[in-house]
Short mmCIF file of C-alpha atoms and ligand atoms in Angstrom, two decimals:
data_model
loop_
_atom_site.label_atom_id
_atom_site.label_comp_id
_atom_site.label_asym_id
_atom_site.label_seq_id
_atom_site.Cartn_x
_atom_site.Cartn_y
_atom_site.Cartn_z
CA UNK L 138 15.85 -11.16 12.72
CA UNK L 139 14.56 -13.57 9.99
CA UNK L 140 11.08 -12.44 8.96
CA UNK L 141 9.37 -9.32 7.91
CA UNK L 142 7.55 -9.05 10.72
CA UNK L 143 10.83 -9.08 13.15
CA UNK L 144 11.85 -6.53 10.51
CA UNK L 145 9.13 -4.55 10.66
CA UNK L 146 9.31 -4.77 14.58
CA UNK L 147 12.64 -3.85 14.93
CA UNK L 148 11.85 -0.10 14.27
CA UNK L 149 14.44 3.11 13.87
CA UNK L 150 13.37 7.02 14.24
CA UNK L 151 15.19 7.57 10.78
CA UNK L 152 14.40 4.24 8.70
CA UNK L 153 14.32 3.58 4.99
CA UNK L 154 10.53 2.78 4.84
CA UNK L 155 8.34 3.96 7.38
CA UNK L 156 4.38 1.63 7.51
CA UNK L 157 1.19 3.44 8.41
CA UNK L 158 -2.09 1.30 9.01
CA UNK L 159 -5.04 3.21 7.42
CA UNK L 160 -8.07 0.60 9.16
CA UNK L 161 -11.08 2.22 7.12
CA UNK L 162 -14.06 1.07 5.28
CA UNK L 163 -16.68 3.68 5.52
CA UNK L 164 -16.04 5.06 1.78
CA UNK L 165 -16.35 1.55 0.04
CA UNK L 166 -19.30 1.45 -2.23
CA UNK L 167 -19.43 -2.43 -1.67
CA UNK L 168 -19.88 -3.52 1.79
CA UNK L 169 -16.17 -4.29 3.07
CA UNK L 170 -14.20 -4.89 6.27
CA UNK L 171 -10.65 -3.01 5.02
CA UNK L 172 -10.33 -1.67 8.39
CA UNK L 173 -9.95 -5.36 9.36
CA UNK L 174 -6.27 -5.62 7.54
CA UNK L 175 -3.76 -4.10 8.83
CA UNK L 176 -3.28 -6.52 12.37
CA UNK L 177 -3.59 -9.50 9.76
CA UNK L 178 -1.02 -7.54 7.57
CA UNK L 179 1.40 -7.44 10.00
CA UNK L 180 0.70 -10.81 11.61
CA UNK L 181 1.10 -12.68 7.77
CA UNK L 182 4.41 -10.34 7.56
CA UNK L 183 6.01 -13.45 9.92
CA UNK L 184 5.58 -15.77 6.78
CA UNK L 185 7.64 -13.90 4.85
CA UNK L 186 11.89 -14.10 5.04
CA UNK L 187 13.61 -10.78 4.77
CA UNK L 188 15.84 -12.10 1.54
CA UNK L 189 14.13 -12.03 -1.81
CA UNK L 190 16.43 -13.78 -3.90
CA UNK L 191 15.78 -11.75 -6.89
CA UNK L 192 16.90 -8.99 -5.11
CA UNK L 193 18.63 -10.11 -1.94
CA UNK L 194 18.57 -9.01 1.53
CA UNK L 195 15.97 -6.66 2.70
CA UNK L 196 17.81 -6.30 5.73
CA UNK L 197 20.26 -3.72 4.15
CA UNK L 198 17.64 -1.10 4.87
CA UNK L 199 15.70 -0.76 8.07
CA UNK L 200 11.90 0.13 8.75
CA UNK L 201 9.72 1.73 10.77
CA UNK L 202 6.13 0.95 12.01
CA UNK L 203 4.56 4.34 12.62
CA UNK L 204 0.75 1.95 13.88
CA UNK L 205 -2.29 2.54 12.41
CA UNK L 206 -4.28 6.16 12.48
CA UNK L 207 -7.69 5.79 14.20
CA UNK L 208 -10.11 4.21 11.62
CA UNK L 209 -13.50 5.18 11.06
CA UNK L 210 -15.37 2.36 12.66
CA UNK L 211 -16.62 4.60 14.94
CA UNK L 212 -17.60 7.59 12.59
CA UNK L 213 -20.88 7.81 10.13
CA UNK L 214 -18.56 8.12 7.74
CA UNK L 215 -14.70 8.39 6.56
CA UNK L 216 -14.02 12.14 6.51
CA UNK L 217 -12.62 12.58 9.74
CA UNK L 218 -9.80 9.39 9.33
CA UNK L 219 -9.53 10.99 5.51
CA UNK L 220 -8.07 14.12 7.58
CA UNK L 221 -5.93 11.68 9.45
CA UNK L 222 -4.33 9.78 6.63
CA UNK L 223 -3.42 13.43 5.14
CA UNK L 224 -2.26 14.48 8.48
CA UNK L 225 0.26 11.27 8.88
CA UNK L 226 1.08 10.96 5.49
CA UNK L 227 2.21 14.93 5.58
CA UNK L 228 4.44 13.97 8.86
CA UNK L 229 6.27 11.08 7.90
CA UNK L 230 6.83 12.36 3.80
CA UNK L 231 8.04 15.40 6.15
CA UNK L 232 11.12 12.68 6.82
CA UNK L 233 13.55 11.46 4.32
CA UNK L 234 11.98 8.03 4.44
CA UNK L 235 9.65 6.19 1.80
CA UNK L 236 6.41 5.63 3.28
CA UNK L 237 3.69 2.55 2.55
CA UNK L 238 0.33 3.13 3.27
CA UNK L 239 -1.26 -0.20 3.98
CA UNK L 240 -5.64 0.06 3.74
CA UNK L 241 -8.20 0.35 4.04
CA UNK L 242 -10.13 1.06 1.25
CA UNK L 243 -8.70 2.65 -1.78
CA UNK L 244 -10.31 6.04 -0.58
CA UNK L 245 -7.19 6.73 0.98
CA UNK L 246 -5.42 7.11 -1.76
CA UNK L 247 -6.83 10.83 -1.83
CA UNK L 248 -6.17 11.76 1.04
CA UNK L 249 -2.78 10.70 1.22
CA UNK L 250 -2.15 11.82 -2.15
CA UNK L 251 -2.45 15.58 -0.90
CA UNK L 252 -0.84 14.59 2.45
CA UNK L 253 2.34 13.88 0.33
CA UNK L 254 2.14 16.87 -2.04
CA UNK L 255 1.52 19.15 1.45
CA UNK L 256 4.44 17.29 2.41
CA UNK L 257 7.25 18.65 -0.25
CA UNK L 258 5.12 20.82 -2.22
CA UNK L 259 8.63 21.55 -4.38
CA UNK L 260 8.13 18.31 -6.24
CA UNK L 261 5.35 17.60 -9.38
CA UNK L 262 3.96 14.56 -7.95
CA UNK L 263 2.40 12.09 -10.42
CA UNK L 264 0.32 8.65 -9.32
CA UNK L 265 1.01 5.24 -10.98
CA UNK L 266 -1.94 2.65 -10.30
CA UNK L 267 -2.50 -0.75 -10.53
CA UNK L 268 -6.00 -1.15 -10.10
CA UNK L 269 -8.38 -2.91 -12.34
CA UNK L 270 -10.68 0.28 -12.18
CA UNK L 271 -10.22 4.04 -13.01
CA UNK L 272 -11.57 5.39 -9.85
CA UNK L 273 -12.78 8.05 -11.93
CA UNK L 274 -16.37 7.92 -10.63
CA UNK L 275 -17.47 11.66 -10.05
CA UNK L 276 -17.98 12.17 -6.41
CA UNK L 277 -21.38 12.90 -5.92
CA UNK L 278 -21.85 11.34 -2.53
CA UNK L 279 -18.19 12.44 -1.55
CA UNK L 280 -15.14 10.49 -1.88
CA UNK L 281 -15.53 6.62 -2.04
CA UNK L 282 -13.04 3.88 -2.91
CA UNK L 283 -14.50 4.47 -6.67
CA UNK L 284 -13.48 8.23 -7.12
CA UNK L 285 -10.08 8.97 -5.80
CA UNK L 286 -7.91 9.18 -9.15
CA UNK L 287 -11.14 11.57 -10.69
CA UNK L 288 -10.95 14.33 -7.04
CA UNK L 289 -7.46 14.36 -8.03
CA UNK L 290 -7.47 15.29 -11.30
CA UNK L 291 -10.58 17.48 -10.03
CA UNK L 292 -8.40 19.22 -7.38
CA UNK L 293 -5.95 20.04 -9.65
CA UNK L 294 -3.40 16.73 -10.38
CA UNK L 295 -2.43 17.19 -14.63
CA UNK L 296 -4.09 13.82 -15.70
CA UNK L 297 -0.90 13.53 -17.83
CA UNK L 298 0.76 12.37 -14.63
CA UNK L 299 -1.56 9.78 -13.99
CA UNK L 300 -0.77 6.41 -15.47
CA UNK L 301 -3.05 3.14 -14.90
CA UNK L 302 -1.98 -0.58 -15.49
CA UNK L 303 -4.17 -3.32 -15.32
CA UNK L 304 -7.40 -1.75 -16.12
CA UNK L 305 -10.02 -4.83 -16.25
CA UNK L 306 -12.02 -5.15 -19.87
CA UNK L 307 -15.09 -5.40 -17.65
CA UNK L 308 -14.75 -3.34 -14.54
CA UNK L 309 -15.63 -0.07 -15.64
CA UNK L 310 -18.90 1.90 -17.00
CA UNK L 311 -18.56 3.37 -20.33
CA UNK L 312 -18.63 6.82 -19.15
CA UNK L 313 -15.91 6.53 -16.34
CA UNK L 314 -13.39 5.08 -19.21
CA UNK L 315 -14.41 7.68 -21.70
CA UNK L 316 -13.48 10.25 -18.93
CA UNK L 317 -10.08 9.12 -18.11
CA UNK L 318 -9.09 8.79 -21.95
CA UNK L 319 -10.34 12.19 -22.84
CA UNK L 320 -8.78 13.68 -19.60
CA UNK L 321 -4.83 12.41 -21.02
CA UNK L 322 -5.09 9.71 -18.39
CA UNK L 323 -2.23 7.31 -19.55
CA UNK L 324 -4.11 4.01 -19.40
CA UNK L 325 -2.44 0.20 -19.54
CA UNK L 326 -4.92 -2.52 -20.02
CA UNK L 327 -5.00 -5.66 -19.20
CA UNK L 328 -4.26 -6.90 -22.54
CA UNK L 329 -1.48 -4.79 -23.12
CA UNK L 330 0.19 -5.98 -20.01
CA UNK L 331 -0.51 -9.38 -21.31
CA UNK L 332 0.92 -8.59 -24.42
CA UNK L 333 3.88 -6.73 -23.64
CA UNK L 334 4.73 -8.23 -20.14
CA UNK L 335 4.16 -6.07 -16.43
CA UNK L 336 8.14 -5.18 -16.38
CA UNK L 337 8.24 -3.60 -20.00
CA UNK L 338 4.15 -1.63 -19.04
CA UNK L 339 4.90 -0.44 -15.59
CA UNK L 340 8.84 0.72 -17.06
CA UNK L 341 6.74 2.57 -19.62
CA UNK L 342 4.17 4.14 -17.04
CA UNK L 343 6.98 5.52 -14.97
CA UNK L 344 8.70 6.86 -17.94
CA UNK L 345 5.41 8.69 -19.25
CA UNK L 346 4.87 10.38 -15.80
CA UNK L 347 8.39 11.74 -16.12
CA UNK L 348 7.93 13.04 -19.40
CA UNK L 349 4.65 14.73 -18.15
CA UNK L 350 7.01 15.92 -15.34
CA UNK L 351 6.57 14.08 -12.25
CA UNK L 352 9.30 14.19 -10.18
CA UNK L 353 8.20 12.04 -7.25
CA UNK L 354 5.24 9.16 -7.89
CA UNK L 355 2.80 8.07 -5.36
CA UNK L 356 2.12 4.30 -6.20
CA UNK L 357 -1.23 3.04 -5.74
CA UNK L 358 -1.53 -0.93 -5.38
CA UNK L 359 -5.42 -1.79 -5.49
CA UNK L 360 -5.08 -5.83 -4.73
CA UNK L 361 -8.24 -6.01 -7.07
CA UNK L 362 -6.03 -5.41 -10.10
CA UNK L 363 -5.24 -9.38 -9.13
CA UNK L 364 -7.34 -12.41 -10.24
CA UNK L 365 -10.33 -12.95 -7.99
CA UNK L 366 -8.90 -16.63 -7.74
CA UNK L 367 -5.64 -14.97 -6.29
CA UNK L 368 -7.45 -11.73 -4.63
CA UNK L 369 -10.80 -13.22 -2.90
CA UNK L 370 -10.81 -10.83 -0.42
CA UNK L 371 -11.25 -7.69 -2.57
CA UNK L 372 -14.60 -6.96 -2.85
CA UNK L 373 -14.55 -5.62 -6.36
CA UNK L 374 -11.45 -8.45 -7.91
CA UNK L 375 -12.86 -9.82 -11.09
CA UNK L 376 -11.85 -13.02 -12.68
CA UNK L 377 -9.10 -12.66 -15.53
CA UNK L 378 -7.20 -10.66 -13.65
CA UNK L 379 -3.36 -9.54 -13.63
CA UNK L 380 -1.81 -12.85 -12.33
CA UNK L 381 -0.44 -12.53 -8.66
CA UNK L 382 2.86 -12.79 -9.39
CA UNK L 383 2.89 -9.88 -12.09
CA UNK L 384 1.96 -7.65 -8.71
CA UNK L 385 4.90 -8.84 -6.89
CA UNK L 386 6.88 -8.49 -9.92
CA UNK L 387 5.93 -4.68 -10.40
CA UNK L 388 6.10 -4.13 -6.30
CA UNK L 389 10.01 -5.32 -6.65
CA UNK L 390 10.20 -2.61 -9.75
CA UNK L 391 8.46 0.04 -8.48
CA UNK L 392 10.11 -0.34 -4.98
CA UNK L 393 13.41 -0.06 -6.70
CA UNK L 394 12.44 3.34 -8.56
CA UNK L 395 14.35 6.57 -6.75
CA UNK L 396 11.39 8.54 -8.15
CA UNK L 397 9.00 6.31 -6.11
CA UNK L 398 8.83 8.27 -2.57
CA UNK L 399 5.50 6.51 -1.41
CA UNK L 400 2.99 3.88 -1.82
CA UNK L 401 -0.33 2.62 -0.95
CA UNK L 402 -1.67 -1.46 -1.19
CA UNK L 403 -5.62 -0.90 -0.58
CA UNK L 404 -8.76 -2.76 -1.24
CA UNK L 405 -8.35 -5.86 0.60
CA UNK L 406 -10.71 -7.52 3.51
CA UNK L 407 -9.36 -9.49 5.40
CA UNK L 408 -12.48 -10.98 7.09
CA UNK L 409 -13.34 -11.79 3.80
CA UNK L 410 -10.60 -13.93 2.58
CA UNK L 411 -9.96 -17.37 1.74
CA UNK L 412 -7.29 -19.43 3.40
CA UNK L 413 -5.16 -16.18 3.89
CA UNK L 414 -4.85 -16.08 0.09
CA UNK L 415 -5.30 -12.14 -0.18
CA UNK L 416 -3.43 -11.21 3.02
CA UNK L 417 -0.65 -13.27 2.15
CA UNK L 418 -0.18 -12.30 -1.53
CA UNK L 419 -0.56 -8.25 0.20
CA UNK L 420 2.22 -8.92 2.70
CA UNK L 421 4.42 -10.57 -0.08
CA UNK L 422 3.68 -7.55 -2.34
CA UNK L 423 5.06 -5.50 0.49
CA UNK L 424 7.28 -7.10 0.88
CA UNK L 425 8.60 -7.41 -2.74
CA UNK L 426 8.41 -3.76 -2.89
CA UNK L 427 10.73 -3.34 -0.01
CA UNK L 428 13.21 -5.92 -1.25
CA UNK L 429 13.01 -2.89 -4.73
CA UNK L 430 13.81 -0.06 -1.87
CA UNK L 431 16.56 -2.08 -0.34
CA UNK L 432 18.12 -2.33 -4.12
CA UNK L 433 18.60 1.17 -4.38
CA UNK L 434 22.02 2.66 -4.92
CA UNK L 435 23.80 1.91 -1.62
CA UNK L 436 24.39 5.52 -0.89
CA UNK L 437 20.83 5.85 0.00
CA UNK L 438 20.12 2.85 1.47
CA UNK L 439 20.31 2.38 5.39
MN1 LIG G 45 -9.26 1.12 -6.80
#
């Protein structure tokens, strides 16, 4: 076994991560193919070794491939697969394993969100995104890939234990920032991660939604935090983005994080991209983030 496909392949009942395909599209407010990435996901995964060299061998824990749920290519609209992301997400977070959502759309999120917190309703779950948007449009023609973080906090999720990095100067309407701030959103710029460095803003993040008193965080990865020139494939990516290799760098972190019990990498299109440039730098966020998992004290690890 030599690449993260192979890896990924070589699937065990009680792995360290367990991967679940989420192939919808329906709730994107720009027109998107999402439901188009996981195959290419996995198929890129063969690019990528299973030693990261800032972290060493991924190998030391195993994975599982639990395949994709049905999408909603078929449906009018994304409800129905939004019931079957919650459904899987509550069945494998049901297992002692941490468990990667790969998109889809950043609707999901939602969904899986209260999938997990159905899952082990004993914990105070808290969401860290990197996104360059809020998500914090209101809802009114039901959930889209624009209003996730906003039916949380709606539904009941303390905005105290939700932390954003990488919001984009220019990616979000007035009103959809002011609600965040005066909600206790804890928000991380652009500019402040520029400033301070990802490692020092995303250590911070985590450390706020433990103070608020999350005791297991659902990480949300929207690709469109990137640079458009690194992220074509996301439909809403803007230029001036978080460079791609500040992602990876905060995948490796946040993979490494005990508190960290699931995450989601949404947004991208593959039938939109450029040369493979989104789907690869997806898989080799994945793939830094389990390279983080498999650096976890060794008496988890497996
Ligand atoms: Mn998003």
């Amino acid at each position: 076994m030599s690449t993260m496909r192979d890896w990924l392949r070589s699937g065990r009942a009680d792995a360290a991560v367990t991967v679940l395909g989420a192939p919808i599209s329906r709730a994107s407010i720009s027109p998107s193919q999402a439901w188009s990435t996981p195959p290419a996901f996995r198929d890129t995964l063969a690019r990528f070794p299973t030693w990261d060299a800032d972290a060493g061998d991924i190998e030391r824990i195993t994975c599982v491939d639990a395949g994709d749920i049905e999408g909603d290519r078929a449906d009018t609209d994304a409800a129905a697969a939004h019931g079957r992301i919650a459904t899987a997400v509550t069945r494998l977070l049901s297992l002692d394993t941490v468990v990667v959502v790969i998109g889809g759309d950043n609707s999901l999120t939602r969904p899986a969100f209260r999938g997990a917190m159905a899952a082990r309703p004993a914990e105070s779950w808290g969401l860290l995104t990197l996104d360059a948007h809020h998500d914090c449009r209101p809802a009114t023609d039901g959930p889209r890939n624009g209003t996730p973080v906003r039916d949380l906090i709606d539904g009941g999720l303390p905005a105290t234990r939700v932390a954003q990095v990488g919001i984009h100067p220019l990616g979000n309407a007035r009103e959809h920032a002011e609600w965040a701030r005066q909600h206790g959103i804890r928000i991380h710029p652009l500019t402040e991660v520029r400033e301070r460095g990802i490692v020092p803003v995303v250590s911070h993040a985590l450390d706020e939604l433990a103070r608020a008193g999350a005791t297991a965080i659902w990480v949300d990865l929207d690709l469109d935090v990137v640079d458009r020139a690194s992220a074509p494939a996301c439909p809403a990516s803007l230029p001036g983005g978080l460079p791609a290799h500040d992602l990876v760098t905060a995948a490796r972190l946040l993979g490494a994080d005990p508190r960290v019990a699931a995450a989601d990498l949404t947004e991208v299109d593959a039938a939109a991209d450029v040369n493979g440039i989104t789907v690869r730098l997806l898989a080799a966020t994945f793939t830094a983030f389990c390279a983080g998992v498999a650096s976890r004290s060794a008496g988890r690890a497996r």
